[in-house]
JSON list of C-alpha atoms in Angstrom, two decimals:
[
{"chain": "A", "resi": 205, "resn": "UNK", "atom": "CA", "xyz": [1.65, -24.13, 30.74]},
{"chain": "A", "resi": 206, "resn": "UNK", "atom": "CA", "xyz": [3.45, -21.36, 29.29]},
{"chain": "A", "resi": 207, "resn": "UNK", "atom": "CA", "xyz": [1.91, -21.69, 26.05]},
{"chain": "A", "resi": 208, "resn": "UNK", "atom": "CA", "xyz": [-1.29, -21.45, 27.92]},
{"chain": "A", "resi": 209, "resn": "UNK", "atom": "CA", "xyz": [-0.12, -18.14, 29.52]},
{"chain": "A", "resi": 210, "resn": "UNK", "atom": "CA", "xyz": [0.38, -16.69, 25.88]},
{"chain": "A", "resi": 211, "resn": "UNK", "atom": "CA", "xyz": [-2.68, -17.55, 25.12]},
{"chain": "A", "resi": 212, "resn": "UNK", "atom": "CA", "xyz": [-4.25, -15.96, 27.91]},
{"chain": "A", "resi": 213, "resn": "UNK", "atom": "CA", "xyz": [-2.18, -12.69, 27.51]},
{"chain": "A", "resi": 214, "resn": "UNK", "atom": "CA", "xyz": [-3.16, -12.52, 24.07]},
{"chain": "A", "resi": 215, "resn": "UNK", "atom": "CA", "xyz": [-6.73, -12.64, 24.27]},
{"chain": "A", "resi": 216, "resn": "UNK", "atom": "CA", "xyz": [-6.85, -10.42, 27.52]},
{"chain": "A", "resi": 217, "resn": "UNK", "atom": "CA", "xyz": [-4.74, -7.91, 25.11]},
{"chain": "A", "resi": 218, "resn": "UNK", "atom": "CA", "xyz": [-7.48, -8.58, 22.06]},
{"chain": "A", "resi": 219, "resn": "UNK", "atom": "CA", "xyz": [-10.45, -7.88, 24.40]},
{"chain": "A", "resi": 220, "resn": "UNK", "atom": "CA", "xyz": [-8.91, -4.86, 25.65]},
{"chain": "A", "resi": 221, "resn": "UNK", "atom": "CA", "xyz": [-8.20, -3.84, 22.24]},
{"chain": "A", "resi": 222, "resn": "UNK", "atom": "CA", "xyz": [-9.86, -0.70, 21.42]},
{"chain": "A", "resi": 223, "resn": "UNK", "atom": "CA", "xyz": [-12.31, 0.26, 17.98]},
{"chain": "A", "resi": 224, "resn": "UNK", "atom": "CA", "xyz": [-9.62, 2.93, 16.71]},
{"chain": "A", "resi": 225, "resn": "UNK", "atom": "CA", "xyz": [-6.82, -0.18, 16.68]},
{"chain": "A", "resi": 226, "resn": "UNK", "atom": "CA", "xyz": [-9.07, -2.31, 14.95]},
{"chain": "A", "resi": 227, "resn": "UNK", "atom": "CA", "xyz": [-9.91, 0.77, 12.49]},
{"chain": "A", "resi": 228, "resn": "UNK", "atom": "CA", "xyz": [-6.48, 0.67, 11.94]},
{"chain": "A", "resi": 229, "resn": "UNK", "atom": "CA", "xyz": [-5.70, -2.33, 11.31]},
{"chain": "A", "resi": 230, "resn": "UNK", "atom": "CA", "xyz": [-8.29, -2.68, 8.43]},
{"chain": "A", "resi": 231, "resn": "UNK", "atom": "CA", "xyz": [-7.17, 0.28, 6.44]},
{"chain": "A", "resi": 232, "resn": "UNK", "atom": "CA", "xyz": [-3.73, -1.37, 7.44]},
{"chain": "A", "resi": 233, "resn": "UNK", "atom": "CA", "xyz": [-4.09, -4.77, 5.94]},
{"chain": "A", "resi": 234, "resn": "UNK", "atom": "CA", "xyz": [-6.12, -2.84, 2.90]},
{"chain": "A", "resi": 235, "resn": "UNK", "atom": "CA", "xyz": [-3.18, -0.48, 2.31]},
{"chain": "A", "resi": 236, "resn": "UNK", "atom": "CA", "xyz": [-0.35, -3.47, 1.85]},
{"chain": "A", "resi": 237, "resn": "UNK", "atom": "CA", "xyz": [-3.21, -5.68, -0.14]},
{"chain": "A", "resi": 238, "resn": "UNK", "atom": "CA", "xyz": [-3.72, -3.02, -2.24]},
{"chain": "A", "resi": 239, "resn": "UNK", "atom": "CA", "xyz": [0.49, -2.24, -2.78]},
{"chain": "A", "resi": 240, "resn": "UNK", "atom": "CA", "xyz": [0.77, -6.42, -3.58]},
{"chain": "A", "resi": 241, "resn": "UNK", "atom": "CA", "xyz": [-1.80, -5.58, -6.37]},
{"chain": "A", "resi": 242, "resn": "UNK", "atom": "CA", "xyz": [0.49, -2.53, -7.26]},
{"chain": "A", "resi": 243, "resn": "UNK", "atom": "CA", "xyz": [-3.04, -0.97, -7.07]},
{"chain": "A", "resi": 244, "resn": "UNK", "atom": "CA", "xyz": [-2.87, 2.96, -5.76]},
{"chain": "A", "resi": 245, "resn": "UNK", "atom": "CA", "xyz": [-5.45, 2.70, -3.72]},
{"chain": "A", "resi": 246, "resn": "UNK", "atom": "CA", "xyz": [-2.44, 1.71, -1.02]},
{"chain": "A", "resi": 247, "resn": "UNK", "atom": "CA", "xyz": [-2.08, 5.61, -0.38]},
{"chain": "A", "resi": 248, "resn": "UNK", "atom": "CA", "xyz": [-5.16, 6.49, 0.60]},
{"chain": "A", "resi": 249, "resn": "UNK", "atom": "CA", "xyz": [-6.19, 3.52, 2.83]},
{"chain": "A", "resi": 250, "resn": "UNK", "atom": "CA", "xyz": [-2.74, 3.71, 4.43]},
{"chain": "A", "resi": 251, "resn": "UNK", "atom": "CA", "xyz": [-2.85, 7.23, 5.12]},
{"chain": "A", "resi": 252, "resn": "UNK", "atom": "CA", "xyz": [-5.87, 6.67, 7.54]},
{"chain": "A", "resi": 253, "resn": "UNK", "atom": "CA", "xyz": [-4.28, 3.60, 8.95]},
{"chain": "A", "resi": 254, "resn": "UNK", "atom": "CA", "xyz": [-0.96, 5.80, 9.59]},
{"chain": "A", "resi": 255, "resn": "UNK", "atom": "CA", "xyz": [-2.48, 9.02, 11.03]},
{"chain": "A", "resi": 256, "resn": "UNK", "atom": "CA", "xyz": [-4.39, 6.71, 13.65]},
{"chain": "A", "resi": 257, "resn": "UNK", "atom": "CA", "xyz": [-1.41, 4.89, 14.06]},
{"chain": "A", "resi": 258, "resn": "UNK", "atom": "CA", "xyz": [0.11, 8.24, 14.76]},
{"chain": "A", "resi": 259, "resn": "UNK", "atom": "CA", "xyz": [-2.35, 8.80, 18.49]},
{"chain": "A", "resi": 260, "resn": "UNK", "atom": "CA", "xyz": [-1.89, 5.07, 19.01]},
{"chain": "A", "resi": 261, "resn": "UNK", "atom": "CA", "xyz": [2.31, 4.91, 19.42]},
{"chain": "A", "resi": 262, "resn": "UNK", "atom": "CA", "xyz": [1.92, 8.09, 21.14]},
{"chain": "A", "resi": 263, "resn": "UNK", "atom": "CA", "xyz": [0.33, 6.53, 24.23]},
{"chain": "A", "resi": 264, "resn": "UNK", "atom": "CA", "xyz": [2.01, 3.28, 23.88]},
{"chain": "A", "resi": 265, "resn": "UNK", "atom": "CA", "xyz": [5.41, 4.92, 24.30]},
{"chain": "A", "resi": 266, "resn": "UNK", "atom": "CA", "xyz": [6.44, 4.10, 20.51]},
{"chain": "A", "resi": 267, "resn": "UNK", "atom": "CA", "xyz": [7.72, 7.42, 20.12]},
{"chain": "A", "resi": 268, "resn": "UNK", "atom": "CA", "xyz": [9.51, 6.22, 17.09]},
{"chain": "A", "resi": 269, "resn": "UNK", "atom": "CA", "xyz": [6.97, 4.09, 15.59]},
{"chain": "A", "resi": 270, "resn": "UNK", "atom": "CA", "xyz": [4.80, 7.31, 16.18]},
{"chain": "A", "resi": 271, "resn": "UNK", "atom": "CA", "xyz": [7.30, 9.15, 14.04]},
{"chain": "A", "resi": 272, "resn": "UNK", "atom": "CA", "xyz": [7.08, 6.96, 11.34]},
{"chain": "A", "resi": 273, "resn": "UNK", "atom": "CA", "xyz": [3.47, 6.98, 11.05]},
{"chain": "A", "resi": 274, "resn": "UNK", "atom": "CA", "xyz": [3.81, 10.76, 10.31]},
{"chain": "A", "resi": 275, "resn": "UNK", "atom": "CA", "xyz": [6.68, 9.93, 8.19]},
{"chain": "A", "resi": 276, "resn": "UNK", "atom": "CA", "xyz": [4.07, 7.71, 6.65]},
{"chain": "A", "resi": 277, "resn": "UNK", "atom": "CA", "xyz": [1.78, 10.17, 6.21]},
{"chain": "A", "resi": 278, "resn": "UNK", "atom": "CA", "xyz": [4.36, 12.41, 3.68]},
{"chain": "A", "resi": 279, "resn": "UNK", "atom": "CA", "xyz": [5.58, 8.83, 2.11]},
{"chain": "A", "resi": 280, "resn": "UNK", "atom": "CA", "xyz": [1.95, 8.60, 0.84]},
{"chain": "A", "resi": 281, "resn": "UNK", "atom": "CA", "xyz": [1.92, 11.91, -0.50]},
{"chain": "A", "resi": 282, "resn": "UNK", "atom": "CA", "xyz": [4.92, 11.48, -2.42]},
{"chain": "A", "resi": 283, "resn": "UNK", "atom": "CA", "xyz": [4.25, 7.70, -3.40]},
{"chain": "A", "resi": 284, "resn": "UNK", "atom": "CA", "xyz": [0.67, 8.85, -4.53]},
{"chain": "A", "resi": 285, "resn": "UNK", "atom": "CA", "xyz": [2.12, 11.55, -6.50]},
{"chain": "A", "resi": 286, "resn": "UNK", "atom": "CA", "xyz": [4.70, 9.49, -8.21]},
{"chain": "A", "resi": 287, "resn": "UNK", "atom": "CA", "xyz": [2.21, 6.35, -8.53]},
{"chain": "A", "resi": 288, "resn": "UNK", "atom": "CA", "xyz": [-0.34, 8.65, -10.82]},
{"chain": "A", "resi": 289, "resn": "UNK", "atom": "CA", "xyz": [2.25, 11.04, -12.36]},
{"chain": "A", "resi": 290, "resn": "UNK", "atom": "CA", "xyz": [2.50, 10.65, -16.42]},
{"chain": "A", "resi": 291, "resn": "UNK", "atom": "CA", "xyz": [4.33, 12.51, -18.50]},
{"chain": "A", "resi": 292, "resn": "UNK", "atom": "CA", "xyz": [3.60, 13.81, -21.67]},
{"chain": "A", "resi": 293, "resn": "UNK", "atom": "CA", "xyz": [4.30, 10.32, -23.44]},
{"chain": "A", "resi": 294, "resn": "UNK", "atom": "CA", "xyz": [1.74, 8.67, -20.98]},
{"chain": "A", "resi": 295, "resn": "UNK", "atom": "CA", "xyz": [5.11, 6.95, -19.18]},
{"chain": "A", "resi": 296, "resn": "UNK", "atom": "CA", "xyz": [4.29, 5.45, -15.69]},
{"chain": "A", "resi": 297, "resn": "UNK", "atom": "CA", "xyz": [6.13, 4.84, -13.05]},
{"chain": "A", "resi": 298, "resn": "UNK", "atom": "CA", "xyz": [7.32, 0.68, -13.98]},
{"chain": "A", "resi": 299, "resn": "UNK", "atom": "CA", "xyz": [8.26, -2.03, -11.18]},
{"chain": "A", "resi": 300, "resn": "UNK", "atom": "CA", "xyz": [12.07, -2.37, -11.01]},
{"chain": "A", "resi": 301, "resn": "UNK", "atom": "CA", "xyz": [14.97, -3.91, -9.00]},
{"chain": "A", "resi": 302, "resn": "UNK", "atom": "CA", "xyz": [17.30, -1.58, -7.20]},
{"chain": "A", "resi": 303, "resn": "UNK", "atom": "CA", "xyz": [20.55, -0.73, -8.65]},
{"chain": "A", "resi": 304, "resn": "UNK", "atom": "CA", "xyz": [23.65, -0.22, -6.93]},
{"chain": "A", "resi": 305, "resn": "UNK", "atom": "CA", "xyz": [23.22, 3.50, -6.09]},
{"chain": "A", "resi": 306, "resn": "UNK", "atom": "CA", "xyz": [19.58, 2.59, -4.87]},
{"chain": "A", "resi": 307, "resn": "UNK", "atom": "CA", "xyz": [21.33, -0.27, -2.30]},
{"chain": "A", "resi": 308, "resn": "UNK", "atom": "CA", "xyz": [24.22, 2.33, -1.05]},
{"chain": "A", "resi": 309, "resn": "UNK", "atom": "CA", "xyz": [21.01, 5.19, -0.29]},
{"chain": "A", "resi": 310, "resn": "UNK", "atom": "CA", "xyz": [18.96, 2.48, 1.05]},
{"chain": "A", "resi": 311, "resn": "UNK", "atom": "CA", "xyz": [21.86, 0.91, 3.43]},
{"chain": "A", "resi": 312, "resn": "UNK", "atom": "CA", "xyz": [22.89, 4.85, 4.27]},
{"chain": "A", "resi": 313, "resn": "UNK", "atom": "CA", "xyz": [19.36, 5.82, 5.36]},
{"chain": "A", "resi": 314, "resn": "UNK", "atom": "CA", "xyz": [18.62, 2.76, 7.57]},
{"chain": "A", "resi": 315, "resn": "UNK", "atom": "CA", "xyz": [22.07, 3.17, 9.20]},
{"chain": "A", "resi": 316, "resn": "UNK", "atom": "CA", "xyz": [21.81, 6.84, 9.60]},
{"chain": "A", "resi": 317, "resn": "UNK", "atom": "CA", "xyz": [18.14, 7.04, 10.95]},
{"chain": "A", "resi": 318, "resn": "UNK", "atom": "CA", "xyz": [18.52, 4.24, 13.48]},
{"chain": "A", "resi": 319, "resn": "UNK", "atom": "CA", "xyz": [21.78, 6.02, 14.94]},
{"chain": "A", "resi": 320, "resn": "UNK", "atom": "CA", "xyz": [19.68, 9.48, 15.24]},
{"chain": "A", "resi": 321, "resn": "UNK", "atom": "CA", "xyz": [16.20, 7.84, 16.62]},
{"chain": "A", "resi": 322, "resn": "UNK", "atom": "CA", "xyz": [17.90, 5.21, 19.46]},
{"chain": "A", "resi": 323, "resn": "UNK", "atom": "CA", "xyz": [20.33, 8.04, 20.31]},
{"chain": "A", "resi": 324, "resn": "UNK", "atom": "CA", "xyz": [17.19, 10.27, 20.28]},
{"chain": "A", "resi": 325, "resn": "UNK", "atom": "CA", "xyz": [14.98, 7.61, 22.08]},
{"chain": "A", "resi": 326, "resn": "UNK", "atom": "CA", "xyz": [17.52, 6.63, 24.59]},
{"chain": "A", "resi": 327, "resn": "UNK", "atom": "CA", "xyz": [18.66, 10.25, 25.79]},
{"chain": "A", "resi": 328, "resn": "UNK", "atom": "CA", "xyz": [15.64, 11.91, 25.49]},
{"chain": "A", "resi": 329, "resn": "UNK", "atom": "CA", "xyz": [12.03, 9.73, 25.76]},
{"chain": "A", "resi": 330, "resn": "UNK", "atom": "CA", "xyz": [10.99, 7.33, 28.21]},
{"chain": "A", "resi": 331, "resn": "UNK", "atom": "CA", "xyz": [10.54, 4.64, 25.64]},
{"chain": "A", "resi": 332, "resn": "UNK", "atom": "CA", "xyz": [11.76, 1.12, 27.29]},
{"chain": "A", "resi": 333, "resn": "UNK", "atom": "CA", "xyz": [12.32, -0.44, 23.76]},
{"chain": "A", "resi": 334, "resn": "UNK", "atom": "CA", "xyz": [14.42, 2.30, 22.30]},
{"chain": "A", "resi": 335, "resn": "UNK", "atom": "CA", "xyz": [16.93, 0.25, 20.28]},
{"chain": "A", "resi": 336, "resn": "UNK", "atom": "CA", "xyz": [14.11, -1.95, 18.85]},
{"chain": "A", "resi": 337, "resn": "UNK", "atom": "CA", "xyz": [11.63, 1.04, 18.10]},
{"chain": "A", "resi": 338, "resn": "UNK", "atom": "CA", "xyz": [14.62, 2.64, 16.02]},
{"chain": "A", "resi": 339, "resn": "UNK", "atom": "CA", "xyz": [15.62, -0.36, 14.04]},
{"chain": "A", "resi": 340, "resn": "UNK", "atom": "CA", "xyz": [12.02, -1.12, 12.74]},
{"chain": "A", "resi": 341, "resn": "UNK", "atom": "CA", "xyz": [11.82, 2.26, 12.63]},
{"chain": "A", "resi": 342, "resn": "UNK", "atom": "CA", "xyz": [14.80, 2.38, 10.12]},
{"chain": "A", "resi": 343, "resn": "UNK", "atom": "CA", "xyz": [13.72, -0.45, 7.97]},
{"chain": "A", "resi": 344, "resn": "UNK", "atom": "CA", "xyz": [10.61, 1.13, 7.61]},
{"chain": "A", "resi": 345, "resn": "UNK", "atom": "CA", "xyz": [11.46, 4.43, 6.37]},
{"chain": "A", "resi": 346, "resn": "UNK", "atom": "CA", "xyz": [13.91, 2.69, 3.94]},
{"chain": "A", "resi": 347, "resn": "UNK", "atom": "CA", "xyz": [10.64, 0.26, 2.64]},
{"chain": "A", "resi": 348, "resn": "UNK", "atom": "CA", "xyz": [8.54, 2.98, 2.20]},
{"chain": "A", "resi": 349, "resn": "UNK", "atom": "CA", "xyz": [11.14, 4.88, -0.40]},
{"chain": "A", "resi": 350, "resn": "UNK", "atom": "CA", "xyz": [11.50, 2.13, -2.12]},
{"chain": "A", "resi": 351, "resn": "UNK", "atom": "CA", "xyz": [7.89, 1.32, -2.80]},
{"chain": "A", "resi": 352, "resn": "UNK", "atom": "CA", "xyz": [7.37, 4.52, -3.49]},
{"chain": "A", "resi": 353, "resn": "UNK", "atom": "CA", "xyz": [9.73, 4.16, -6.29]},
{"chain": "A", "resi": 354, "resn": "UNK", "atom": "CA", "xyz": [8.33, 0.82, -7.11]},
{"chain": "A", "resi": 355, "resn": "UNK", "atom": "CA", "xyz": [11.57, -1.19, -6.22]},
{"chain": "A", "resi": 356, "resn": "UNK", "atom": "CA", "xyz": [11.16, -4.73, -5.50]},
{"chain": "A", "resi": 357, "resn": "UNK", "atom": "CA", "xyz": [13.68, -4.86, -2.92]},
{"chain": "A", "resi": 358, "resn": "UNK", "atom": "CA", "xyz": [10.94, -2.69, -1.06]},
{"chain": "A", "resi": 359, "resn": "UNK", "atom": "CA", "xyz": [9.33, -5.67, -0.20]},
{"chain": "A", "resi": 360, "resn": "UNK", "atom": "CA", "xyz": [12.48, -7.36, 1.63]},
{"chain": "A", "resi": 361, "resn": "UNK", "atom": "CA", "xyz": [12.12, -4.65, 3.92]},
{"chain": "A", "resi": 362, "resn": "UNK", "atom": "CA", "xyz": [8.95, -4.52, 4.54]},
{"chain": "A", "resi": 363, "resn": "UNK", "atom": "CA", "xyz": [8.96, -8.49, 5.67]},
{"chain": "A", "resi": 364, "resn": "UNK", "atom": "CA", "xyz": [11.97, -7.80, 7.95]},
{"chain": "A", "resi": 365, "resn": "UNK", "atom": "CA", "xyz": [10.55, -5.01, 9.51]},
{"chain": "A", "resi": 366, "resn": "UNK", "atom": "CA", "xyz": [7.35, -7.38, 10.03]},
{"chain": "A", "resi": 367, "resn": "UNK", "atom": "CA", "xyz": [9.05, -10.28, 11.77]},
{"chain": "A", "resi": 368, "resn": "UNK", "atom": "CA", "xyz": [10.78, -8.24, 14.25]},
{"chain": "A", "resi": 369, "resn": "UNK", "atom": "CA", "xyz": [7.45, -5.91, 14.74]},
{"chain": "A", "resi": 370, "resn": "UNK", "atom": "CA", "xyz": [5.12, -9.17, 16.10]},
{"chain": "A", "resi": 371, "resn": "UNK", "atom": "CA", "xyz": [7.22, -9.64, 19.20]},
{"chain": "A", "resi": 372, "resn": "UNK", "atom": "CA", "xyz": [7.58, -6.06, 19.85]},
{"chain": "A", "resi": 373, "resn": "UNK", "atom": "CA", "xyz": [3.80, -4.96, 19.85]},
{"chain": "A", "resi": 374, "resn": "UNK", "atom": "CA", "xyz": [2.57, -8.65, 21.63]},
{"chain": "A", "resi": 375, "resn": "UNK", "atom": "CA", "xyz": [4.88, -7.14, 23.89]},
{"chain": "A", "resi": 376, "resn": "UNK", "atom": "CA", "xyz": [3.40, -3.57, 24.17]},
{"chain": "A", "resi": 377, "resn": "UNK", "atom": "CA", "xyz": [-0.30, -5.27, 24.74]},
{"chain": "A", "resi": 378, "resn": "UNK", "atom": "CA", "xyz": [-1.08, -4.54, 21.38]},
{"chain": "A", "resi": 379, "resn": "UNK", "atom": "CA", "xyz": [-1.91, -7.85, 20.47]},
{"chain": "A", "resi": 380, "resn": "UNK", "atom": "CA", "xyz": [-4.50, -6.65, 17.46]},
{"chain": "A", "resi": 381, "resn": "UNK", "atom": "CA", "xyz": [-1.84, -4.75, 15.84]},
{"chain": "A", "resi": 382, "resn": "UNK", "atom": "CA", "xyz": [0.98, -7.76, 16.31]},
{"chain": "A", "resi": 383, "resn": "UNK", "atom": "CA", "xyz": [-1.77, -9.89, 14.49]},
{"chain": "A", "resi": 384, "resn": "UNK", "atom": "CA", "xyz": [-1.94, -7.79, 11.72]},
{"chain": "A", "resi": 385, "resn": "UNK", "atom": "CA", "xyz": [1.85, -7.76, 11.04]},
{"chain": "A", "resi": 386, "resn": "UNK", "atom": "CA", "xyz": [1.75, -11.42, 10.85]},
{"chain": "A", "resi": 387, "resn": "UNK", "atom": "CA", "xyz": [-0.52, -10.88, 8.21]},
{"chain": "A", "resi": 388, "resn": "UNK", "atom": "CA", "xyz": [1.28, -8.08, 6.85]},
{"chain": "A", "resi": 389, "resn": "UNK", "atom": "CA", "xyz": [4.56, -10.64, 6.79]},
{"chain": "A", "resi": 390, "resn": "UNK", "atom": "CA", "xyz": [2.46, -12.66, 4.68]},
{"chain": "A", "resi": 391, "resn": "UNK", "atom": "CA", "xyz": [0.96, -10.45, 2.77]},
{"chain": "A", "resi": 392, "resn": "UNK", "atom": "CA", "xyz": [4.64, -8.81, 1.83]},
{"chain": "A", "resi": 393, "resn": "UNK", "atom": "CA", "xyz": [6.07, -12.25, 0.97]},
{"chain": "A", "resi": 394, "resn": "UNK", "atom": "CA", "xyz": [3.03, -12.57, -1.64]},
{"chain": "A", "resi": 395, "resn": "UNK", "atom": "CA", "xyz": [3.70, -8.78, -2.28]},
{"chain": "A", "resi": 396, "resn": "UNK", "atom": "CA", "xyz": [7.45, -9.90, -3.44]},
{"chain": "A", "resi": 397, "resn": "UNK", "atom": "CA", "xyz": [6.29, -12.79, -5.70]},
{"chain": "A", "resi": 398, "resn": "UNK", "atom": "CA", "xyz": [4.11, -10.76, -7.47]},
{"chain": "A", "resi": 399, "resn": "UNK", "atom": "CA", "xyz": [6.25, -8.16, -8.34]},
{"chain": "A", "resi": 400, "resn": "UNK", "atom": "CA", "xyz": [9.17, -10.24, -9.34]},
{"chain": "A", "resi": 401, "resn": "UNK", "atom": "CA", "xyz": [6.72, -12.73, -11.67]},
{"chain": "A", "resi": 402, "resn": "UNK", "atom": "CA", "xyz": [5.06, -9.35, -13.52]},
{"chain": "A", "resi": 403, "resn": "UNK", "atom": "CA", "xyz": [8.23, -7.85, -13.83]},
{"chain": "A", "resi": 404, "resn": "UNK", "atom": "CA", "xyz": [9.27, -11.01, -15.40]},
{"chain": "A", "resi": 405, "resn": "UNK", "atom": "CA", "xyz": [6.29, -11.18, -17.52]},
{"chain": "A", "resi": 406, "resn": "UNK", "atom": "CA", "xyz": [7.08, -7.30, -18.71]},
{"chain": "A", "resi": 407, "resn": "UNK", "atom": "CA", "xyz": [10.74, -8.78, -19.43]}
]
């Protein structure tokens, strides 16, 4: 019976979802394909994804998921730039594993974000998942550095974030976008394999 409901809820929510999520979700799923394939076409099909993103959290109350997006947006910029940079040698930018400074910045940016955005979304927004929208949030911000400067550990972010993001957007009837971070989940656990093996391989 009350997997029946789910069901029902979930395609009510998928037949109410609307072109621009679907849009989104596309360029979504095409942006973290193309990152597992350390391919950097994941900047310019996730910047579309993000800036629609962007309208969508706005109406759904995500105020900090709507944040992000934008935070997204500049992630992109930078990760493009530092994706296609070479230097004079023709260096680019290898696939690494964080070191201990890059675990003590990560840890100090998802700690210090999600204090600033619940105290942020609690005081001041009418969001009624403030805690939750901050800590995926957090993780997010901290998954997008690190990809940016191709760190594996990016990945372990990325597939937290995921797991605690399908609840939370089933929950704010947008069951199109929940779907496509249970693919994402997937996609970032393949995402994490494949980095690790061809950074073996380059070892």
């Amino acid at each position: 019976m009350i997997l029946s409901n789910i069901f029902d809820i979930l395609y009510q929510n998928l037949a109410d979802s609307s072109i621009l999520e679907a849009i989104a979700v596309i360029f979504g799923i095409l942006s973290v394909w193309f990152a597992k394939k350390e391919n950097i076409l994941v900047y310019p099909t996730g910047i579309i994804s993000v800036l629609i993103y962007t309208y969508i959290c706005f109406f759904a109350k995500l105020y900090a998921d709507m944040g992000i997006n934008f935070v997204y947006f500049v992630m992109s910029i930078y990760g493009w730039y530092m994706w296609s940079r070479k230097d004079a040698e023709k260096y680019v930018l290898p696939i690494s594993w964080c070191k201990k400074k890059d675990h003590l910045i990560s840890a100090g940016m998802l700690i210090g974000f999600f204090i600033l955005l619940s105290y942020f979304l609690s005081n001041y927004t009418d969001s009624n998942v403030p805690v939750i929208d901050s800590l995926t949030t957090s993780i997010f911000i901290v998954g997008m550095w690190l990809m940016a400067r191709k760190k594996i550990e990016n990945w372990i972010y990325w597939i937290i974030g995921d797991i605690i993001s399908i609840p939370l957007y089933f929950y704010k009837d947008l069951a199109l976008t929940s779907i496509q971070f249970i693919v994402f989940l997937i996609l970032a656990i393949m995402g994490f394999i494949e980095w690790r093996n061809k950074l073996k391989r380059m070892n």
